[in-house]
PDB file of C-alpha atoms in Angstrom:
ATOM      1  CA  ALA D   1     127.628 215.844 -17.914  1.00 79.00           C
ATOM      2  CA  GLN D   2     128.183 212.802 -15.884  1.00 88.00           C
ATOM      3  CA  THR D   3     131.402 212.415 -14.141  1.00 94.00           C
ATOM      4  CA  VAL D   4     133.896 209.612 -12.843  1.00 97.00           C
ATOM      5  CA  THR D   5     136.462 210.310  -9.729  1.00 97.00           C
ATOM      6  CA  GLN D   6     138.985 207.882  -8.649  1.00 97.00           C
ATOM      7  CA  SER D   7     140.878 209.202  -5.929  1.00 95.00           C
ATOM      8  CA  GLN D   8     143.598 206.866  -5.306  1.00 96.00           C
ATOM      9  CA  PRO D   9     146.302 207.532  -7.884  1.00 96.00           C
ATOM     10  CA  GLU D  10     148.323 204.612  -7.129  1.00 97.00           C
ATOM     11  CA  MET D  11     147.734 201.531  -4.390  1.00 97.00           C
ATOM     12  CA  SER D  12     149.572 198.521  -3.607  1.00 97.00           C
ATOM     13  CA  VAL D  13     148.546 195.166  -2.067  1.00 98.00           C
ATOM     14  CA  GLN D  14     150.680 192.318  -0.324  1.00 98.00           C
ATOM     15  CA  GLU D  15     149.992 189.113  -2.734  1.00 97.00           C
ATOM     16  CA  ALA D  16     146.844 187.409  -1.233  1.00 97.00           C
ATOM     17  CA  GLU D  17     145.564 190.092   0.881  1.00 97.00           C
ATOM     18  CA  THR D  18     142.615 192.045   0.128  1.00 98.00           C
ATOM     19  CA  VAL D  19     142.519 195.336  -1.467  1.00 98.00           C
ATOM     20  CA  THR D  20     139.566 197.435  -2.666  1.00 98.00           C
ATOM     21  CA  LEU D  21     139.656 200.673  -4.936  1.00 98.00           C
ATOM     22  CA  SER D  22     137.391 203.867  -5.049  1.00 98.00           C
ATOM     23  CA  CYS D  23     135.226 205.208  -7.292  1.00 98.00           C
ATOM     24  CA  THR D  24     132.680 207.836  -7.099  1.00 98.00           C
ATOM     25  CA  TYR D  25     130.647 209.146  -9.577  1.00 97.00           C
ATOM     26  CA  ASP D  26     128.035 212.060 -10.626  1.00 96.00           C
ATOM     27  CA  THR D  27     124.871 211.784 -12.722  1.00 94.00           C
ATOM     28  CA  SER D  28     121.400 212.892 -12.544  1.00 92.00           C
ATOM     29  CA  GLU D  29     120.362 209.964 -14.638  1.00 91.00           C
ATOM     30  CA  SER D  30     118.445 207.057 -13.021  1.00 89.00           C
ATOM     31  CA  ASP D  31     118.972 204.447 -15.715  1.00 90.00           C
ATOM     32  CA  TYR D  32     123.136 203.884 -16.153  1.00 93.00           C
ATOM     33  CA  TYR D  33     125.319 201.075 -15.648  1.00 94.00           C
ATOM     34  CA  LEU D  34     128.973 200.828 -14.048  1.00 96.00           C
ATOM     35  CA  PHE D  35     131.852 198.897 -14.845  1.00 96.00           C
ATOM     36  CA  TRP D  36     135.347 198.225 -14.077  1.00 97.00           C
ATOM     37  CA  TYR D  37     138.180 197.474 -16.617  1.00 98.00           C
ATOM     38  CA  LYS D  38     141.351 196.440 -16.207  1.00 97.00           C
ATOM     39  CA  GLN D  39     144.713 197.829 -17.895  1.00 96.00           C
ATOM     40  CA  PRO D  40     147.579 195.641 -17.674  1.00 94.00           C
ATOM     41  CA  PRO D  41     151.203 197.341 -18.715  1.00 88.00           C
ATOM     42  CA  SER D  42     151.057 197.595 -22.552  1.00 80.00           C
ATOM     43  CA  ARG D  43     148.388 195.108 -22.467  1.00 84.00           C
ATOM     44  CA  GLN D  44     144.839 195.283 -23.712  1.00 91.00           C
ATOM     45  CA  MET D  45     142.104 196.612 -21.799  1.00 95.00           C
ATOM     46  CA  ILE D  46     139.816 194.155 -20.102  1.00 95.00           C
ATOM     47  CA  LEU D  47     136.192 194.433 -18.676  1.00 95.00           C
ATOM     48  CA  VAL D  48     136.216 193.078 -15.088  1.00 96.00           C
ATOM     49  CA  ILE D  49     133.003 193.637 -13.708  1.00 96.00           C
ATOM     50  CA  ARG D  50     129.633 195.529 -14.107  1.00 95.00           C
ATOM     51  CA  GLN D  51     126.444 196.621 -12.402  1.00 94.00           C
ATOM     52  CA  GLU D  52     123.141 197.804 -13.516  1.00 91.00           C
ATOM     53  CA  ALA D  53     122.050 200.818 -11.401  1.00 91.00           C
ATOM     54  CA  TYR D  54     118.673 199.329 -10.735  1.00 89.00           C
ATOM     55  CA  LYS D  55     119.906 196.273  -8.722  1.00 87.00           C
ATOM     56  CA  GLN D  56     120.798 196.568  -5.484  1.00 84.00           C
ATOM     57  CA  GLN D  57     123.076 193.359  -5.172  1.00 88.00           C
ATOM     58  CA  ASN D  58     126.337 193.904  -5.438  1.00 91.00           C
ATOM     59  CA  ALA D  59     128.182 192.062  -8.593  1.00 90.00           C
ATOM     60  CA  THR D  60     130.729 189.577  -8.186  1.00 90.00           C
ATOM     61  CA  GLU D  61     133.087 187.765 -10.674  1.00 90.00           C
ATOM     62  CA  ASN D  62     135.467 185.198  -8.841  1.00 94.00           C
ATOM     63  CA  ARG D  63     137.731 187.213  -6.736  1.00 96.00           C
ATOM     64  CA  PHE D  64     136.286 190.768  -7.730  1.00 97.00           C
ATOM     65  CA  SER D  65     133.213 191.994  -6.363  1.00 96.00           C
ATOM     66  CA  VAL D  66     131.361 195.908  -6.085  1.00 96.00           C
ATOM     67  CA  ASN D  67     130.106 197.701  -3.180  1.00 96.00           C
ATOM     68  CA  PHE D  68     127.224 200.020  -5.055  1.00 95.00           C
ATOM     69  CA  GLN D  69     126.043 202.561  -2.650  1.00 95.00           C
ATOM     70  CA  LYS D  70     123.491 204.050  -5.026  1.00 94.00           C
ATOM     71  CA  ALA D  71     122.328 207.075  -2.895  1.00 93.00           C
ATOM     72  CA  ALA D  72     126.390 207.864  -2.346  1.00 95.00           C
ATOM     73  CA  LYS D  73     127.015 207.479  -5.877  1.00 96.00           C
ATOM     74  CA  SER D  74     129.480 205.213  -4.758  1.00 96.00           C
ATOM     75  CA  PHE D  75     131.089 202.263  -6.662  1.00 97.00           C
ATOM     76  CA  SER D  76     134.208 200.274  -5.226  1.00 97.00           C
ATOM     77  CA  LEU D  77     136.159 196.965  -6.264  1.00 98.00           C
ATOM     78  CA  LYS D  78     137.356 194.645  -4.015  1.00 98.00           C
ATOM     79  CA  ILE D  79     139.815 192.258  -5.066  1.00 98.00           C
ATOM     80  CA  SER D  80     140.469 189.331  -3.046  1.00 97.00           C
ATOM     81  CA  ASP D  81     143.129 186.752  -2.369  1.00 97.00           C
ATOM     82  CA  SER D  82     145.460 189.111  -4.709  1.00 97.00           C
ATOM     83  CA  GLN D  83     147.472 187.674  -7.263  1.00 97.00           C
ATOM     84  CA  LEU D  84     150.571 188.803  -9.255  1.00 96.00           C
ATOM     85  CA  GLY D  85     148.607 189.048 -12.528  1.00 95.00           C
ATOM     86  CA  ASP D  86     146.145 191.546 -10.615  1.00 97.00           C
ATOM     87  CA  ALA D  87     148.778 194.360 -10.834  1.00 97.00           C
ATOM     88  CA  ALA D  88     147.333 196.885 -13.883  1.00 97.00           C
ATOM     89  CA  MET D  89     145.623 200.547 -14.450  1.00 97.00           C
ATOM     90  CA  TYR D  90     142.064 199.897 -12.999  1.00 98.00           C
ATOM     91  CA  PHE D  91     139.703 202.097 -14.681  1.00 98.00           C
ATOM     92  CA  CYS D  92     135.958 202.702 -13.267  1.00 98.00           C
ATOM     93  CA  ALA D  93     133.395 203.679 -15.934  1.00 96.00           C
ATOM     94  CA  TYR D  94     129.800 205.002 -16.221  1.00 95.00           C
ATOM     95  CA  VAL D  95     127.388 204.354 -19.503  1.00 92.00           C
ATOM     96  CA  SER D  96     123.885 205.687 -19.350  1.00 88.00           C
ATOM     97  CA  GLY D  97     121.010 203.578 -20.284  1.00 85.00           C
ATOM     98  CA  ALA D  98     119.810 205.652 -22.993  1.00 83.00           C
ATOM     99  CA  GLY D  99     120.934 206.677 -26.186  1.00 79.00           C
ATOM    100  CA  SER D 100     124.961 206.332 -26.639  1.00 82.00           C
ATOM    101  CA  TYR D 101     126.952 203.616 -25.528  1.00 87.00           C
ATOM    102  CA  GLN D 102     129.695 205.952 -24.612  1.00 89.00           C
ATOM    103  CA  LEU D 103     131.656 205.326 -21.699  1.00 92.00           C
ATOM    104  CA  THR D 104     133.112 208.041 -19.310  1.00 94.00           C
ATOM    105  CA  PHE D 105     136.185 206.910 -17.298  1.00 96.00           C
ATOM    106  CA  GLY D 106     137.780 207.871 -14.349  1.00 97.00           C
ATOM    107  CA  LYS D 107     141.724 208.552 -13.930  1.00 96.00           C
ATOM    108  CA  GLY D 108     142.251 204.976 -12.832  1.00 97.00           C
ATOM    109  CA  THR D 109     143.737 203.710 -10.213  1.00 97.00           C
ATOM    110  CA  LYS D 110     147.584 201.874 -10.797  1.00 97.00           C
ATOM    111  CA  LEU D 111     147.596 198.506  -8.555  1.00 98.00           C
ATOM    112  CA  SER D 112     150.818 197.206  -7.693  1.00 97.00           C
ATOM    113  CA  VAL D 113     150.926 193.632  -6.361  1.00 97.00           C
ATOM    114  CA  ILE D 114     153.707 192.883  -3.736  1.00 97.00           C
ATOM    115  CA  PRO D 115     155.140 189.291  -3.782  1.00 95.00           C
TER     116      PRO D 115
ATOM    117  CA  LYS I   1     134.081 184.629 -31.469  1.00 76.00           C
ATOM    118  CA  ALA I   2     137.461 186.962 -32.579  1.00 87.00           C
ATOM    119  CA  GLY I   3     137.934 189.873 -30.483  1.00 94.00           C
ATOM    120  CA  VAL I   4     138.138 193.593 -31.555  1.00 97.00           C
ATOM    121  CA  THR I   5     141.288 193.879 -34.125  1.00 97.00           C
ATOM    122  CA  GLN I   6     142.906 197.259 -34.475  1.00 97.00           C
ATOM    123  CA  THR I   7     145.404 198.211 -37.479  1.00 97.00           C
ATOM    124  CA  PRO I   8     148.036 199.262 -37.584  1.00 97.00           C
ATOM    125  CA  ARG I   9     149.300 198.504 -33.943  1.00 96.00           C
ATOM    126  CA  TYR I  10     151.983 201.122 -34.079  1.00 97.00           C
ATOM    127  CA  LEU I  11     152.628 204.336 -36.713  1.00 96.00           C
ATOM    128  CA  ILE I  12     154.941 206.986 -36.673  1.00 98.00           C
ATOM    129  CA  LYS I  13     154.288 210.227 -38.570  1.00 97.00           C
ATOM    130  CA  THR I  14     155.598 213.771 -39.012  1.00 97.00           C
ATOM    131  CA  ARG I  15     153.649 217.036 -38.108  1.00 97.00           C
ATOM    132  CA  GLY I  16     151.100 218.072 -40.559  1.00 97.00           C
ATOM    133  CA  GLN I  17     150.385 214.240 -41.952  1.00 98.00           C
ATOM    134  CA  GLN I  18     146.979 212.262 -42.013  1.00 98.00           C
ATOM    135  CA  VAL I  19     146.480 209.115 -40.785  1.00 98.00           C
ATOM    136  CA  THR I  20     143.961 206.784 -40.792  1.00 98.00           C
ATOM    137  CA  LEU I  21     143.314 204.100 -38.158  1.00 98.00           C
ATOM    138  CA  SER I  22     140.884 200.752 -38.888  1.00 98.00           C
ATOM    139  CA  CYS I  23     139.007 198.830 -36.359  1.00 98.00           C
ATOM    140  CA  SER I  24     136.931 195.740 -37.157  1.00 98.00           C
ATOM    141  CA  PRO I  25     134.532 194.883 -34.408  1.00 97.00           C
ATOM    142  CA  ILE I  26     132.977 191.558 -32.727  1.00 96.00           C
ATOM    143  CA  SER I  27     130.961 189.660 -35.074  1.00 95.00           C
ATOM    144  CA  GLY I  28     127.505 191.168 -34.450  1.00 92.00           C
ATOM    145  CA  HIS I  29     128.355 194.439 -32.284  1.00 93.00           C
ATOM    146  CA  ARG I  30     126.771 197.321 -34.121  1.00 92.00           C
ATOM    147  CA  SER I  31     128.284 199.912 -32.088  1.00 93.00           C
ATOM    148  CA  VAL I  32     131.960 200.880 -32.243  1.00 96.00           C
ATOM    149  CA  SER I  33     133.137 203.692 -30.118  1.00 96.00           C
ATOM    150  CA  TRP I  34     136.858 205.363 -30.388  1.00 98.00           C
ATOM    151  CA  TYR I  35     138.951 206.369 -27.483  1.00 97.00           C
ATOM    152  CA  GLN I  36     142.351 208.266 -26.933  1.00 97.00           C
ATOM    153  CA  GLN I  37     144.553 207.688 -24.348  1.00 96.00           C
ATOM    154  CA  THR I  38     147.341 209.992 -23.116  1.00 95.00           C
ATOM    155  CA  PRO I  39     149.091 209.706 -19.711  1.00 91.00           C
ATOM    156  CA  GLY I  40     147.697 213.362 -18.886  1.00 89.00           C
ATOM    157  CA  GLN I  41     144.036 213.088 -20.037  1.00 91.00           C
ATOM    158  CA  GLY I  42     143.177 209.684 -19.542  1.00 92.00           C
ATOM    159  CA  LEU I  43     140.718 207.894 -21.718  1.00 95.00           C
ATOM    160  CA  GLN I  44     138.553 210.612 -23.722  1.00 95.00           C
ATOM    161  CA  PHE I  45     135.834 209.658 -25.697  1.00 95.00           C
ATOM    162  CA  LEU I  46     136.063 210.628 -29.451  1.00 97.00           C
ATOM    163  CA  PHE I  47     133.153 209.154 -31.263  1.00 94.00           C
ATOM    164  CA  GLU I  48     130.851 206.283 -31.550  1.00 95.00           C
ATOM    165  CA  TYR I  49     129.493 204.643 -34.656  1.00 95.00           C
ATOM    166  CA  PHE I  50     125.939 202.592 -34.572  1.00 93.00           C
ATOM    167  CA  SER I  51     124.702 201.122 -37.622  1.00 92.00           C
ATOM    168  CA  GLU I  52     126.684 203.537 -40.075  1.00 94.00           C
ATOM    169  CA  THR I  53     125.993 206.672 -38.195  1.00 94.00           C
ATOM    170  CA  GLN I  54     127.651 208.850 -35.570  1.00 94.00           C
ATOM    171  CA  ARG I  55     125.775 208.979 -32.415  1.00 93.00           C
ATOM    172  CA  ASN I  56     127.812 210.785 -30.259  1.00 92.00           C
ATOM    173  CA  LYS I  57     130.722 213.279 -30.369  1.00 94.00           C
ATOM    174  CA  GLY I  58     133.063 213.907 -27.762  1.00 93.00           C
ATOM    175  CA  ASN I  59     135.292 217.241 -27.694  1.00 94.00           C
ATOM    176  CA  PHE I  60     137.870 216.960 -30.222  1.00 96.00           C
ATOM    177  CA  PRO I  61     138.795 219.420 -33.230  1.00 96.00           C
ATOM    178  CA  GLY I  62     137.106 218.916 -36.381  1.00 95.00           C
ATOM    179  CA  ARG I  63     140.651 217.251 -38.005  1.00 97.00           C
ATOM    180  CA  PHE I  64     139.321 213.873 -36.093  1.00 98.00           C
ATOM    181  CA  SER I  65     136.904 212.185 -37.903  1.00 97.00           C
ATOM    182  CA  GLY I  66     135.372 208.905 -38.520  1.00 97.00           C
ATOM    183  CA  ARG I  67     133.310 206.670 -40.110  1.00 97.00           C
ATOM    184  CA  GLN I  68     131.708 202.962 -40.151  1.00 97.00           C
ATOM    185  CA  PHE I  69     130.736 200.566 -43.233  1.00 96.00           C
ATOM    186  CA  SER I  70     127.883 198.651 -43.254  1.00 94.00           C
ATOM    187  CA  ASN I  71     130.058 195.676 -41.654  1.00 92.00           C
ATOM    188  CA  SER I  72     130.645 197.588 -38.727  1.00 94.00           C
ATOM    189  CA  ARG I  73     134.010 197.937 -39.274  1.00 97.00           C
ATOM    190  CA  SER I  74     135.135 201.501 -38.388  1.00 98.00           C
ATOM    191  CA  GLU I  75     137.805 203.912 -39.749  1.00 98.00           C
ATOM    192  CA  MET I  76     138.900 207.417 -37.888  1.00 98.00           C
ATOM    193  CA  ASN I  77     141.090 209.802 -39.722  1.00 98.00           C
ATOM    194  CA  VAL I  78     143.198 212.617 -38.082  1.00 98.00           C
ATOM    195  CA  SER I  79     144.298 215.195 -40.268  1.00 95.00           C
ATOM    196  CA  THR I  80     147.244 217.707 -40.234  1.00 96.00           C
ATOM    197  CA  LEU I  81     148.929 215.858 -37.235  1.00 97.00           C
ATOM    198  CA  GLU I  82     150.048 217.895 -34.186  1.00 97.00           C
ATOM    199  CA  LEU I  83     152.554 216.503 -31.776  1.00 97.00           C
ATOM    200  CA  GLY I  84     149.714 216.785 -29.186  1.00 96.00           C
ATOM    201  CA  ASP I  85     147.840 214.095 -31.298  1.00 97.00           C
ATOM    202  CA  SER I  86     150.396 211.224 -29.887  1.00 98.00           C
ATOM    203  CA  ALA I  87     148.551 208.655 -28.010  1.00 97.00           C
ATOM    204  CA  LEU I  88     147.108 205.382 -27.725  1.00 97.00           C
ATOM    205  CA  TYR I  89     143.926 204.980 -29.763  1.00 98.00           C
ATOM    206  CA  LEU I  90     141.422 202.617 -28.274  1.00 97.00           C
ATOM    207  CA  CYS I  91     138.404 201.039 -30.522  1.00 97.00           C
ATOM    208  CA  ALA I  92     135.975 199.432 -28.475  1.00 97.00           C
ATOM    209  CA  SER I  93     132.644 197.380 -29.714  1.00 96.00           C
ATOM    210  CA  SER I  94     129.700 196.739 -27.698  1.00 92.00           C
ATOM    211  CA  PRO I  95     126.469 194.903 -28.055  1.00 88.00           C
ATOM    212  CA  GLY I  96     124.537 196.965 -26.154  1.00 83.00           C
ATOM    213  CA  ALA I  97     125.074 199.852 -22.909  1.00 78.00           C
ATOM    214  CA  PRO I  98     124.333 196.818 -20.323  1.00 82.00           C
ATOM    215  CA  LEU I  99     127.182 194.917 -21.508  1.00 84.00           C
ATOM    216  CA  GLY I 100     129.988 197.325 -21.571  1.00 88.00           C
ATOM    217  CA  GLN I 101     132.533 197.611 -24.276  1.00 93.00           C
ATOM    218  CA  TYR I 102     134.990 195.427 -25.515  1.00 95.00           C
ATOM    219  CA  PHE I 103     138.231 196.814 -26.642  1.00 96.00           C
ATOM    220  CA  GLY I 104     141.068 196.214 -29.068  1.00 97.00           C
ATOM    221  CA  PRO I 105     144.594 196.274 -28.529  1.00 96.00           C
ATOM    222  CA  GLY I 106     144.811 199.771 -29.696  1.00 97.00           C
ATOM    223  CA  THR I 107     147.100 201.935 -32.245  1.00 97.00           C
ATOM    224  CA  ARG I 108     150.058 203.987 -30.878  1.00 97.00           C
ATOM    225  CA  LEU I 109     150.670 206.695 -32.700  1.00 98.00           C
ATOM    226  CA  LEU I 110     153.790 208.543 -32.320  1.00 98.00           C
ATOM    227  CA  VAL I 111     154.037 212.230 -34.028  1.00 98.00           C
ATOM    228  CA  LEU I 112     157.225 213.324 -34.516  1.00 97.00           C
TER     229      LEU I 112
END
């Protein structure tokens, strides 16, 4: 079974600064996809960024980028120029490339942005 | 396209009752998954339906069940509610594994 681990329950960052959230995963599969989701307080879960395991190039979406280290099974999220609206729970998630689209989530990291 | 919708948004029930939650996926998405979110256990997978067939089921008791209709809308049912069933229940639809899942706003269930 696949597992996803987020070792930082809480983090904080100053507005306009850069922060990196960590995620590691364990799998024996070769075909899979990784995601970061954002869940603001009392608001909907939003897909932030996705990464295909077969792609070496790190995904980027505006101020959000990932550092995907496949051999180390590491998938960290970097948020540049942090904004107050970035304050949220961030979840790392894994899905197999075969069969069910079930997501396996980490426990999440609560990010606070300090004005 | 309209996003994933869930009804009702809030629900209060008492122990022993049953509850049915509804989810309408994004148009064209054939996969619908359900998750339970609690502060202690985080996000736990309940089940996934694809074209009306349950394709996978999480580690939950048989009191939790679901179904999917021909229009991809899905319902989940919890019978004989327990206090521990209090949670946010999230529905998500997906066009395919590489694209991830798109979540609804959730149904917050409180069992008294």
